[in-house]
């Protein structure tokens, strides 16, 4: 018996042979839902770039700020794509602290992440998790958690926080979600790039090639294109720590911060005259 792979948080049938982004990220954030091969990749990434855990923590802090911002804008439903393994400050925790009836659907294709989310959400009638490939927009939008919990005729907060760079073709996917969302909905994302020093070493992408989750860093213009059909809210496209920081002291040099971050709002159609 292998104590680690037989742990009760690992669902039957999960492919543990290759490291996964969900479990590597969990390790970088100090979580306990990762295995030796995931830790090995995380350590290789840290050897290339000691700041990699800092990038992950700032990304997670961005996620929490964005959810609070969207709640302030009146959003009460969230679709969290590539939600990962639950960790401190999950979307439903932040949202339901403000509105206990806020609805949240988590989507991930990594079985450990989904099994753990399902466990955590037991007894919560307003949040659910679905195992699906986020690029299969039809399957996600028609899944029972989405149709039962979310009302797509009303504004949604669509979260794609460190999701886009795992997708080889990304514009069409984001456009399909945009078309399904009501005006007044928001898209919030972070995205890996080689534009800034911290993660631009090609060994980062090379290292991720040994995992289930290849990465595709994109340039500023390529990331901006993901907001097609959305209007970026202030301060526009910036980096995760610098998007509406809680304290000015939290501002970080983009070269060190590393991930593009932004939020866009789907406008109402212009009135025809
Ligand atoms: C680094 S984690 C981010 C977790 C969370 N969004 C956050 O920012 O804190 C990226 C997640 O995206 C998931 N992912 C990558 N590609 C995906 C896809 N095509 N469909 C669904 N999930 C995907 C991975 O399994 C992983 O859990």
PDB file of C-alpha atoms and ligand atoms in Angstrom:
ATOM      1  CA  UNK A   1       0.000   0.000   0.000  1.00  0.00           C
ATOM      2  CA  UNK A   2       1.204   3.454  -0.855  1.00  0.00           C
ATOM      3  CA  UNK A   3       0.068   5.685   1.993  1.00  0.00           C
ATOM      4  CA  UNK A   4       0.197   8.787  -0.119  1.00  0.00           C
ATOM      5  CA  UNK A   5      -1.713   7.647  -3.199  1.00  0.00           C
ATOM      6  CA  UNK A   6      -4.220   5.750  -1.027  1.00  0.00           C
ATOM      7  CA  UNK A   7      -5.072   8.883   0.962  1.00  0.00           C
ATOM      8  CA  UNK A   8      -8.803   9.427   1.446  1.00  0.00           C
ATOM      9  CA  UNK A   9      -8.789  12.737  -0.475  1.00  0.00           C
ATOM     10  CA  UNK A  10      -7.793  10.957  -3.702  1.00  0.00           C
ATOM     11  CA  UNK A  11     -10.807   9.807  -5.727  1.00  0.00           C
ATOM     12  CA  UNK A  12     -10.766   6.340  -7.296  1.00  0.00           C
ATOM     13  CA  UNK A  13      -9.528   6.375 -10.870  1.00  0.00           C
ATOM     14  CA  UNK A  14      -7.618   9.678 -10.646  1.00  0.00           C
ATOM     15  CA  UNK A  15      -4.536   9.714 -12.883  1.00  0.00           C
ATOM     16  CA  UNK A  16      -1.705  10.314 -10.466  1.00  0.00           C
ATOM     17  CA  UNK A  17       1.030   9.278 -12.849  1.00  0.00           C
ATOM     18  CA  UNK A  18       1.633  12.842 -14.024  1.00  0.00           C
ATOM     19  CA  UNK A  19       1.905  15.944 -11.868  1.00  0.00           C
ATOM     20  CA  UNK A  20      -0.975  18.403 -12.175  1.00  0.00           C
ATOM     21  CA  UNK A  21      -1.137  22.196 -12.045  1.00  0.00           C
ATOM     22  CA  UNK A  22      -3.880  21.965  -9.411  1.00  0.00           C
ATOM     23  CA  UNK A  23      -1.670  19.969  -7.017  1.00  0.00           C
ATOM     24  CA  UNK A  24       1.530  21.912  -7.798  1.00  0.00           C
ATOM     25  CA  UNK A  25      -0.317  25.154  -7.041  1.00  0.00           C
ATOM     26  CA  UNK A  26      -1.730  23.619  -3.853  1.00  0.00           C
ATOM     27  CA  UNK A  27       1.824  22.805  -2.743  1.00  0.00           C
ATOM     28  CA  UNK A  28       3.057  26.328  -3.582  1.00  0.00           C
ATOM     29  CA  UNK A  29       0.238  27.766  -1.464  1.00  0.00           C
ATOM     30  CA  UNK A  30       1.194  25.541   1.483  1.00  0.00           C
ATOM     31  CA  UNK A  31      -1.687  23.050   1.025  1.00  0.00           C
ATOM     32  CA  UNK A  32      -1.667  19.333   1.814  1.00  0.00           C
ATOM     33  CA  UNK A  33      -3.375  17.934  -1.292  1.00  0.00           C
ATOM     34  CA  UNK A  34      -0.352  17.144  -3.415  1.00  0.00           C
ATOM     35  CA  UNK A  35       1.849  14.131  -4.111  1.00  0.00           C
ATOM     36  CA  UNK A  36       5.577  13.522  -4.425  1.00  0.00           C
ATOM     37  CA  UNK A  37       5.670  14.079  -8.253  1.00  0.00           C
ATOM     38  CA  UNK A  38       3.798  17.392  -7.835  1.00  0.00           C
ATOM     39  CA  UNK A  39       6.189  18.556  -5.120  1.00  0.00           C
ATOM     40  CA  UNK A  40       9.131  17.552  -7.296  1.00  0.00           C
ATOM     41  CA  UNK A  41       7.903  19.819 -10.125  1.00  0.00           C
ATOM     42  CA  UNK A  42       7.134  22.633  -7.676  1.00  0.00           C
ATOM     43  CA  UNK A  43      10.666  22.412  -6.300  1.00  0.00           C
ATOM     44  CA  UNK A  44      12.121  22.463  -9.812  1.00  0.00           C
ATOM     45  CA  UNK A  45      10.086  25.595 -10.536  1.00  0.00           C
ATOM     46  CA  UNK A  46      11.282  27.169  -7.291  1.00  0.00           C
ATOM     47  CA  UNK A  47      14.882  26.350  -8.204  1.00  0.00           C
ATOM     48  CA  UNK A  48      14.422  28.216 -11.510  1.00  0.00           C
ATOM     49  CA  UNK A  49      12.507  31.058  -9.864  1.00  0.00           C
ATOM     50  CA  UNK A  50      12.411  31.326  -6.049  1.00  0.00           C
ATOM     51  CA  UNK A  51       9.561  33.863  -6.373  1.00  0.00           C
ATOM     52  CA  UNK A  52       7.118  31.358  -7.860  1.00  0.00           C
ATOM     53  CA  UNK A  53       5.216  30.781  -4.576  1.00  0.00           C
ATOM     54  CA  UNK A  54       4.922  34.556  -4.165  1.00  0.00           C
ATOM     55  CA  UNK A  55       3.343  34.789  -7.624  1.00  0.00           C
ATOM     56  CA  UNK A  56       0.842  32.093  -6.576  1.00  0.00           C
ATOM     57  CA  UNK A  57      -0.016  33.866  -3.301  1.00  0.00           C
ATOM     58  CA  UNK A  58      -0.535  37.224  -5.008  1.00  0.00           C
ATOM     59  CA  UNK A  59      -2.735  35.539  -7.609  1.00  0.00           C
ATOM     60  CA  UNK A  60      -4.864  34.060  -4.852  1.00  0.00           C
ATOM     61  CA  UNK A  61      -5.133  37.446  -3.126  1.00  0.00           C
ATOM     62  CA  UNK A  62      -6.261  38.960  -6.454  1.00  0.00           C
ATOM     63  CA  UNK A  63      -9.004  36.327  -6.653  1.00  0.00           C
ATOM     64  CA  UNK A  64     -10.357  37.324  -3.246  1.00  0.00           C
ATOM     65  CA  UNK A  65     -10.239  41.069  -4.054  1.00  0.00           C
ATOM     66  CA  UNK A  66     -11.980  40.491  -7.360  1.00  0.00           C
ATOM     67  CA  UNK A  67     -14.823  38.530  -5.769  1.00  0.00           C
ATOM     68  CA  UNK A  68     -15.358  41.317  -3.226  1.00  0.00           C
ATOM     69  CA  UNK A  69     -15.259  43.903  -6.043  1.00  0.00           C
ATOM     70  CA  UNK A  70     -17.852  41.980  -8.068  1.00  0.00           C
ATOM     71  CA  UNK A  71     -20.096  41.687  -5.011  1.00  0.00           C
ATOM     72  CA  UNK A  72     -19.877  45.466  -4.634  1.00  0.00           C
ATOM     73  CA  UNK A  73     -21.046  45.728  -8.257  1.00  0.00           C
ATOM     74  CA  UNK A  74     -24.111  43.665  -7.361  1.00  0.00           C
ATOM     75  CA  UNK A  75     -22.944  40.320  -8.785  1.00  0.00           C
ATOM     76  CA  UNK A  76     -24.384  37.408  -6.811  1.00  0.00           C
ATOM     77  CA  UNK A  77     -23.506  34.465  -9.093  1.00  0.00           C
ATOM     78  CA  UNK A  78     -20.035  33.183  -9.898  1.00  0.00           C
ATOM     79  CA  UNK A  79     -18.764  30.639 -12.406  1.00  0.00           C
ATOM     80  CA  UNK A  80     -15.197  29.783 -11.420  1.00  0.00           C
ATOM     81  CA  UNK A  81     -13.356  28.074 -14.303  1.00  0.00           C
ATOM     82  CA  UNK A  82     -10.193  26.150 -13.406  1.00  0.00           C
ATOM     83  CA  UNK A  83     -11.055  26.586  -9.741  1.00  0.00           C
ATOM     84  CA  UNK A  84      -8.336  24.258  -8.424  1.00  0.00           C
ATOM     85  CA  UNK A  85      -8.085  22.547  -5.055  1.00  0.00           C
ATOM     86  CA  UNK A  86      -9.982  24.476  -2.385  1.00  0.00           C
ATOM     87  CA  UNK A  87      -7.700  26.567  -0.226  1.00  0.00           C
ATOM     88  CA  UNK A  88      -7.991  29.573   2.051  1.00  0.00           C
ATOM     89  CA  UNK A  89     -10.499  32.181   0.806  1.00  0.00           C
ATOM     90  CA  UNK A  90     -12.468  30.145  -1.695  1.00  0.00           C
ATOM     91  CA  UNK A  91     -14.932  32.036  -3.868  1.00  0.00           C
ATOM     92  CA  UNK A  92     -18.041  30.756  -2.041  1.00  0.00           C
ATOM     93  CA  UNK A  93     -16.533  31.661   1.339  1.00  0.00           C
ATOM     94  CA  UNK A  94     -15.778  35.239   0.276  1.00  0.00           C
ATOM     95  CA  UNK A  95     -19.111  35.624  -1.549  1.00  0.00           C
ATOM     96  CA  UNK A  96     -21.336  34.011   1.055  1.00  0.00           C
ATOM     97  CA  UNK A  97     -19.803  36.079   3.819  1.00  0.00           C
ATOM     98  CA  UNK A  98     -21.341  39.086   2.051  1.00  0.00           C
ATOM     99  CA  UNK A  99     -24.490  37.332   0.837  1.00  0.00           C
ATOM    100  CA  UNK A 100     -25.198  33.864   2.275  1.00  0.00           C
ATOM    101  CA  UNK A 101     -27.314  33.121  -0.799  1.00  0.00           C
ATOM    102  CA  UNK A 102     -24.643  34.011  -3.376  1.00  0.00           C
ATOM    103  CA  UNK A 103     -24.345  31.206  -5.917  1.00  0.00           C
ATOM    104  CA  UNK A 104     -21.030  29.655  -6.919  1.00  0.00           C
ATOM    105  CA  UNK A 105     -20.214  26.882  -9.402  1.00  0.00           C
ATOM    106  CA  UNK A 106     -16.661  25.574  -9.500  1.00  0.00           C
ATOM    107  CA  UNK A 107     -15.355  23.934 -12.687  1.00  0.00           C
ATOM    108  CA  UNK A 108     -12.146  21.947 -12.986  1.00  0.00           C
ATOM    109  CA  UNK A 109     -11.007  18.930 -14.969  1.00  0.00           C
ATOM    110  CA  UNK A 110      -8.682  17.645 -12.266  1.00  0.00           C
ATOM    111  CA  UNK A 111     -10.456  14.900 -10.263  1.00  0.00           C
ATOM    112  CA  UNK A 112      -8.686  15.606  -6.942  1.00  0.00           C
ATOM    113  CA  UNK A 113      -9.694  19.276  -7.150  1.00  0.00           C
ATOM    114  CA  UNK A 114     -13.297  18.436  -7.915  1.00  0.00           C
ATOM    115  CA  UNK A 115     -13.615  15.645  -5.317  1.00  0.00           C
ATOM    116  CA  UNK A 116     -12.233  17.941  -2.670  1.00  0.00           C
ATOM    117  CA  UNK A 117     -14.555  20.782  -3.688  1.00  0.00           C
ATOM    118  CA  UNK A 118     -17.573  18.457  -3.594  1.00  0.00           C
ATOM    119  CA  UNK A 119     -16.595  17.337  -0.085  1.00  0.00           C
ATOM    120  CA  UNK A 120     -16.166  20.897   1.129  1.00  0.00           C
ATOM    121  CA  UNK A 121     -19.494  21.998  -0.333  1.00  0.00           C
ATOM    122  CA  UNK A 122     -21.600  19.263   1.281  1.00  0.00           C
ATOM    123  CA  UNK A 123     -24.551  20.917   2.985  1.00  0.00           C
ATOM    124  CA  UNK A 124     -24.103  24.176   1.062  1.00  0.00           C
ATOM    125  CA  UNK A 125     -27.220  24.506  -1.129  1.00  0.00           C
ATOM    126  CA  UNK A 126     -25.846  27.505  -3.036  1.00  0.00           C
ATOM    127  CA  UNK A 127     -22.513  26.172  -4.281  1.00  0.00           C
ATOM    128  CA  UNK A 128     -21.469  23.120  -6.310  1.00  0.00           C
ATOM    129  CA  UNK A 129     -18.558  21.738  -8.283  1.00  0.00           C
ATOM    130  CA  UNK A 130     -18.497  20.102 -11.683  1.00  0.00           C
ATOM    131  CA  UNK A 131     -15.759  18.030 -13.272  1.00  0.00           C
ATOM    132  CA  UNK A 132     -15.478  19.311 -16.831  1.00  0.00           C
ATOM    133  CA  UNK A 133     -13.009  20.656 -19.344  1.00  0.00           C
ATOM    134  CA  UNK A 134     -13.572  24.406 -19.342  1.00  0.00           C
ATOM    135  CA  UNK A 135     -12.964  24.478 -23.109  1.00  0.00           C
ATOM    136  CA  UNK A 136     -16.132  22.421 -23.569  1.00  0.00           C
ATOM    137  CA  UNK A 137     -18.362  25.432 -22.999  1.00  0.00           C
ATOM    138  CA  UNK A 138     -21.525  23.526 -23.957  1.00  0.00           C
ATOM    139  CA  UNK A 139     -20.880  20.805 -21.368  1.00  0.00           C
ATOM    140  CA  UNK A 140     -20.088  23.376 -18.672  1.00  0.00           C
ATOM    141  CA  UNK A 141     -23.096  25.577 -19.367  1.00  0.00           C
ATOM    142  CA  UNK A 142     -25.477  22.628 -19.624  1.00  0.00           C
ATOM    143  CA  UNK A 143     -24.110  20.864 -16.535  1.00  0.00           C
ATOM    144  CA  UNK A 144     -26.576  20.316 -13.695  1.00  0.00           C
ATOM    145  CA  UNK A 145     -24.784  22.644 -11.218  1.00  0.00           C
ATOM    146  CA  UNK A 146     -24.857  25.502 -13.732  1.00  0.00           C
ATOM    147  CA  UNK A 147     -28.453  25.047 -14.834  1.00  0.00           C
ATOM    148  CA  UNK A 148     -29.686  24.441 -11.285  1.00  0.00           C
ATOM    149  CA  UNK A 149     -27.772  27.180  -9.470  1.00  0.00           C
ATOM    150  CA  UNK A 150     -27.048  29.935 -11.975  1.00  0.00           C
ATOM    151  CA  UNK A 151     -29.479  32.141 -13.861  1.00  0.00           C
ATOM    152  CA  UNK A 152     -27.685  32.992 -17.097  1.00  0.00           C
ATOM    153  CA  UNK A 153     -30.217  35.713 -17.902  1.00  0.00           C
ATOM    154  CA  UNK A 154     -28.746  37.706 -15.010  1.00  0.00           C
ATOM    155  CA  UNK A 155     -25.164  38.974 -14.502  1.00  0.00           C
ATOM    156  CA  UNK A 156     -22.512  36.389 -13.708  1.00  0.00           C
ATOM    157  CA  UNK A 157     -18.982  36.844 -12.438  1.00  0.00           C
ATOM    158  CA  UNK A 158     -16.951  34.611 -14.762  1.00  0.00           C
ATOM    159  CA  UNK A 159     -13.614  33.824 -13.141  1.00  0.00           C
ATOM    160  CA  UNK A 160     -10.726  32.495 -15.204  1.00  0.00           C
ATOM    161  CA  UNK A 161      -7.954  33.002 -12.685  1.00  0.00           C
ATOM    162  CA  UNK A 162      -4.782  31.384 -14.049  1.00  0.00           C
ATOM    163  CA  UNK A 163      -6.791  29.368 -16.546  1.00  0.00           C
ATOM    164  CA  UNK A 164      -6.112  30.906 -19.987  1.00  0.00           C
ATOM    165  CA  UNK A 165      -2.431  29.960 -20.129  1.00  0.00           C
ATOM    166  CA  UNK A 166      -3.309  26.259 -19.885  1.00  0.00           C
ATOM    167  CA  UNK A 167      -5.390  26.499 -23.066  1.00  0.00           C
ATOM    168  CA  UNK A 168      -3.635  26.266 -26.462  1.00  0.00           C
ATOM    169  CA  UNK A 169      -6.555  28.006 -28.183  1.00  0.00           C
ATOM    170  CA  UNK A 170      -8.175  30.474 -25.890  1.00  0.00           C
ATOM    171  CA  UNK A 171      -9.965  33.331 -27.675  1.00  0.00           C
ATOM    172  CA  UNK A 172     -12.786  31.182 -29.021  1.00  0.00           C
ATOM    173  CA  UNK A 173     -13.377  29.662 -25.590  1.00  0.00           C
ATOM    174  CA  UNK A 174     -13.664  33.019 -23.853  1.00  0.00           C
ATOM    175  CA  UNK A 175     -15.844  34.375 -26.670  1.00  0.00           C
ATOM    176  CA  UNK A 176     -18.241  31.429 -26.299  1.00  0.00           C
ATOM    177  CA  UNK A 177     -18.679  32.142 -22.583  1.00  0.00           C
ATOM    178  CA  UNK A 178     -19.074  35.869 -23.299  1.00  0.00           C
ATOM    179  CA  UNK A 179     -21.869  35.159 -25.778  1.00  0.00           C
ATOM    180  CA  UNK A 180     -23.696  33.037 -23.201  1.00  0.00           C
ATOM    181  CA  UNK A 181     -23.498  35.702 -20.470  1.00  0.00           C
ATOM    182  CA  UNK A 182     -26.043  38.429 -19.795  1.00  0.00           C
ATOM    183  CA  UNK A 183     -25.012  42.083 -20.157  1.00  0.00           C
ATOM    184  CA  UNK A 184     -23.677  43.368 -16.855  1.00  0.00           C
ATOM    185  CA  UNK A 185     -21.649  40.161 -16.415  1.00  0.00           C
ATOM    186  CA  UNK A 186     -17.944  40.343 -15.706  1.00  0.00           C
ATOM    187  CA  UNK A 187     -14.869  38.421 -16.825  1.00  0.00           C
ATOM    188  CA  UNK A 188     -11.979  38.392 -14.343  1.00  0.00           C
ATOM    189  CA  UNK A 189      -8.719  36.737 -15.282  1.00  0.00           C
ATOM    190  CA  UNK A 190      -5.071  36.349 -14.584  1.00  0.00           C
ATOM    191  CA  UNK A 191      -2.684  35.046 -17.232  1.00  0.00           C
ATOM    192  CA  UNK A 192       0.929  33.997 -17.390  1.00  0.00           C
ATOM    193  CA  UNK A 193       3.226  35.992 -19.666  1.00  0.00           C
ATOM    194  CA  UNK A 194       6.840  36.187 -20.704  1.00  0.00           C
ATOM    195  CA  UNK A 195       6.554  39.987 -20.816  1.00  0.00           C
ATOM    196  CA  UNK A 196       7.796  40.276 -17.222  1.00  0.00           C
ATOM    197  CA  UNK A 197      11.061  38.956 -15.866  1.00  0.00           C
ATOM    198  CA  UNK A 198       9.815  36.767 -13.052  1.00  0.00           C
ATOM    199  CA  UNK A 199       8.349  33.879 -15.083  1.00  0.00           C
ATOM    200  CA  UNK A 200       9.986  34.524 -18.455  1.00  0.00           C
ATOM    201  CA  UNK A 201      12.693  31.854 -18.096  1.00  0.00           C
ATOM    202  CA  UNK A 202      11.869  29.265 -20.820  1.00  0.00           C
ATOM    203  CA  UNK A 203      12.653  26.504 -18.315  1.00  0.00           C
ATOM    204  CA  UNK A 204       9.349  27.321 -16.562  1.00  0.00           C
ATOM    205  CA  UNK A 205       7.281  26.253 -19.595  1.00  0.00           C
ATOM    206  CA  UNK A 206       9.690  23.358 -20.245  1.00  0.00           C
ATOM    207  CA  UNK A 207       9.233  22.088 -16.691  1.00  0.00           C
ATOM    208  CA  UNK A 208       5.443  22.257 -16.994  1.00  0.00           C
ATOM    209  CA  UNK A 209       5.647  20.079 -20.122  1.00  0.00           C
ATOM    210  CA  UNK A 210       6.218  17.067 -17.869  1.00  0.00           C
ATOM    211  CA  UNK A 211       2.822  17.666 -16.232  1.00  0.00           C
ATOM    212  CA  UNK A 212      -0.803  17.267 -17.329  1.00  0.00           C
ATOM    213  CA  UNK A 213      -0.944  21.024 -17.855  1.00  0.00           C
ATOM    214  CA  UNK A 214       1.226  22.516 -20.553  1.00  0.00           C
ATOM    215  CA  UNK A 215       1.439  26.306 -20.393  1.00  0.00           C
ATOM    216  CA  UNK A 216       1.086  28.920 -23.115  1.00  0.00           C
ATOM    217  CA  UNK A 217       2.342  32.318 -21.881  1.00  0.00           C
ATOM    218  CA  UNK A 218       0.831  35.230 -23.849  1.00  0.00           C
ATOM    219  CA  UNK A 219       1.756  38.813 -24.601  1.00  0.00           C
ATOM    220  CA  UNK A 220      -0.134  41.875 -23.392  1.00  0.00           C
ATOM    221  CA  UNK A 221      -1.997  42.229 -26.709  1.00  0.00           C
ATOM    222  CA  UNK A 222      -2.940  38.559 -26.705  1.00  0.00           C
ATOM    223  CA  UNK A 223      -4.294  38.841 -23.167  1.00  0.00           C
ATOM    224  CA  UNK A 224      -6.143  42.067 -23.992  1.00  0.00           C
ATOM    225  CA  UNK A 225      -7.810  40.224 -26.892  1.00  0.00           C
ATOM    226  CA  UNK A 226      -9.431  37.870 -24.365  1.00  0.00           C
ATOM    227  CA  UNK A 227     -11.506  40.866 -23.240  1.00  0.00           C
ATOM    228  CA  UNK A 228     -13.089  41.241 -26.698  1.00  0.00           C
ATOM    229  CA  UNK A 229     -16.690  42.299 -26.091  1.00  0.00           C
ATOM    230  CA  UNK A 230     -15.948  43.404 -22.520  1.00  0.00           C
ATOM    231  CA  UNK A 231     -15.072  46.877 -21.248  1.00  0.00           C
ATOM    232  CA  UNK A 232     -12.052  46.792 -18.951  1.00  0.00           C
ATOM    233  CA  UNK A 233     -12.749  48.389 -15.600  1.00  0.00           C
ATOM    234  CA  UNK A 234     -10.164  50.605 -13.899  1.00  0.00           C
ATOM    235  CA  UNK A 235      -7.176  50.204 -13.676  1.00  0.00           C
ATOM    236  CA  UNK A 236      -7.300  48.195 -16.919  1.00  0.00           C
ATOM    237  CA  UNK A 237      -4.911  45.343 -17.571  1.00  0.00           C
ATOM    238  CA  UNK A 238      -2.233  45.322 -14.901  1.00  0.00           C
ATOM    239  CA  UNK A 239      -0.592  42.612 -12.772  1.00  0.00           C
ATOM    240  CA  UNK A 240      -2.234  40.667  -9.964  1.00  0.00           C
ATOM    241  CA  UNK A 241      -0.891  42.590  -6.951  1.00  0.00           C
ATOM    242  CA  UNK A 242      -1.495  45.916  -8.674  1.00  0.00           C
ATOM    243  CA  UNK A 243      -5.160  45.433  -9.506  1.00  0.00           C
ATOM    244  CA  UNK A 244      -6.979  47.571  -6.916  1.00  0.00           C
ATOM    245  CA  UNK A 245      -4.617  46.695  -4.049  1.00  0.00           C
ATOM    246  CA  UNK A 246      -6.099  46.898  -0.565  1.00  0.00           C
ATOM    247  CA  UNK A 247      -3.162  49.022   0.533  1.00  0.00           C
ATOM    248  CA  UNK A 248      -0.849  51.131  -1.570  1.00  0.00           C
ATOM    249  CA  UNK A 249       2.014  49.451   0.237  1.00  0.00           C
ATOM    250  CA  UNK A 250       1.005  46.225  -1.516  1.00  0.00           C
ATOM    251  CA  UNK A 251       2.025  47.549  -4.953  1.00  0.00           C
ATOM    252  CA  UNK A 252       4.597  45.252  -6.570  1.00  0.00           C
ATOM    253  CA  UNK A 253       6.941  45.859  -9.514  1.00  0.00           C
ATOM    254  CA  UNK A 254       5.240  44.147 -12.509  1.00  0.00           C
ATOM    255  CA  UNK A 255       8.578  42.531 -13.395  1.00  0.00           C
ATOM    256  CA  UNK A 256       8.337  40.660 -10.079  1.00  0.00           C
ATOM    257  CA  UNK A 257       4.561  40.309  -9.923  1.00  0.00           C
ATOM    258  CA  UNK A 258       4.436  38.374 -13.160  1.00  0.00           C
ATOM    259  CA  UNK A 259       0.807  37.622 -14.043  1.00  0.00           C
ATOM    260  CA  UNK A 260      -1.413  39.859 -16.135  1.00  0.00           C
ATOM    261  CA  UNK A 261      -4.653  40.594 -14.309  1.00  0.00           C
ATOM    262  CA  UNK A 262      -7.796  42.391 -15.365  1.00  0.00           C
ATOM    263  CA  UNK A 263     -11.565  42.603 -15.102  1.00  0.00           C
ATOM    264  CA  UNK A 264     -13.983  43.452 -17.912  1.00  0.00           C
ATOM    265  CA  UNK A 265     -17.719  44.120 -17.941  1.00  0.00           C
ATOM    266  CA  UNK A 266     -20.011  42.989 -20.726  1.00  0.00           C
ATOM    267  CA  UNK A 267     -21.886  46.125 -21.710  1.00  0.00           C
ATOM    268  CA  UNK A 268     -25.535  46.398 -22.627  1.00  0.00           C
ATOM    269  CA  UNK A 269     -26.063  46.497 -26.388  1.00  0.00           C
ATOM    270  CA  UNK A 270     -26.147  50.011 -27.820  1.00  0.00           C
ATOM    271  CA  UNK A 271     -29.694  51.138 -28.558  1.00  0.00           C
ATOM    272  CA  UNK A 272     -30.506  51.096 -32.285  1.00  0.00           C
ATOM    273  CA  UNK A 273     -31.767  54.456 -33.599  1.00  0.00           C
TER     274      UNK A 273
HETATM  275  C1  LIG B   1      -3.113  27.139 -10.896  1.00  0.00           C
HETATM  276  S1  LIG B   1      -4.701  26.470 -10.637  1.00  0.00           S
HETATM  277  C2  LIG B   1      -5.663  27.894 -10.266  1.00  0.00           C
HETATM  278  C3  LIG B   1      -6.743  27.724  -9.243  1.00  0.00           C
HETATM  279  C4  LIG B   1      -7.582  28.987  -9.004  1.00  0.00           C
HETATM  280  N1  LIG B   1      -8.247  29.433 -10.207  1.00  0.00           N
HETATM  281  C5  LIG B   1      -6.737  30.118  -8.492  1.00  0.00           C
HETATM  282  O1  LIG B   1      -6.332  30.962  -9.303  1.00  0.00           O
HETATM  283  O2  LIG B   1      -6.461  30.170  -7.299  1.00  0.00           O
HETATM  284  C6  LIG B   1      -5.213  26.180 -12.329  1.00  0.00           C
HETATM  285  C7  LIG B   1      -6.373  25.204 -12.423  1.00  0.00           C
HETATM  286  O3  LIG B   1      -6.858  25.178 -13.764  1.00  0.00           O
HETATM  287  C8  LIG B   1      -7.275  23.849 -14.030  1.00  0.00           C
HETATM  288  N2  LIG B   1      -7.384  23.676 -15.484  1.00  0.00           N
HETATM  289  C9  LIG B   1      -6.407  23.788 -16.422  1.00  0.00           C
HETATM  290  N3  LIG B   1      -6.913  23.569 -17.651  1.00  0.00           N
HETATM  291  C10 LIG B   1      -8.239  23.311 -17.485  1.00  0.00           C
HETATM  292  C11 LIG B   1      -9.307  23.014 -18.369  1.00  0.00           C
HETATM  293  N4  LIG B   1      -9.115  22.930 -19.688  1.00  0.00           N
HETATM  294  N5  LIG B   1     -10.540  22.817 -17.854  1.00  0.00           N
HETATM  295  C12 LIG B   1     -10.746  22.891 -16.509  1.00  0.00           C
HETATM  296  N6  LIG B   1      -9.787  23.169 -15.620  1.00  0.00           N
HETATM  297  C13 LIG B   1      -8.543  23.384 -16.100  1.00  0.00           C
HETATM  298  C14 LIG B   1      -6.205  22.994 -13.379  1.00  0.00           C
HETATM  299  O4  LIG B   1      -6.654  21.676 -13.150  1.00  0.00           O
HETATM  300  C15 LIG B   1      -5.975  23.772 -12.088  1.00  0.00           C
HETATM  301  O5  LIG B   1      -6.795  23.299 -11.048  1.00  0.00           O
END
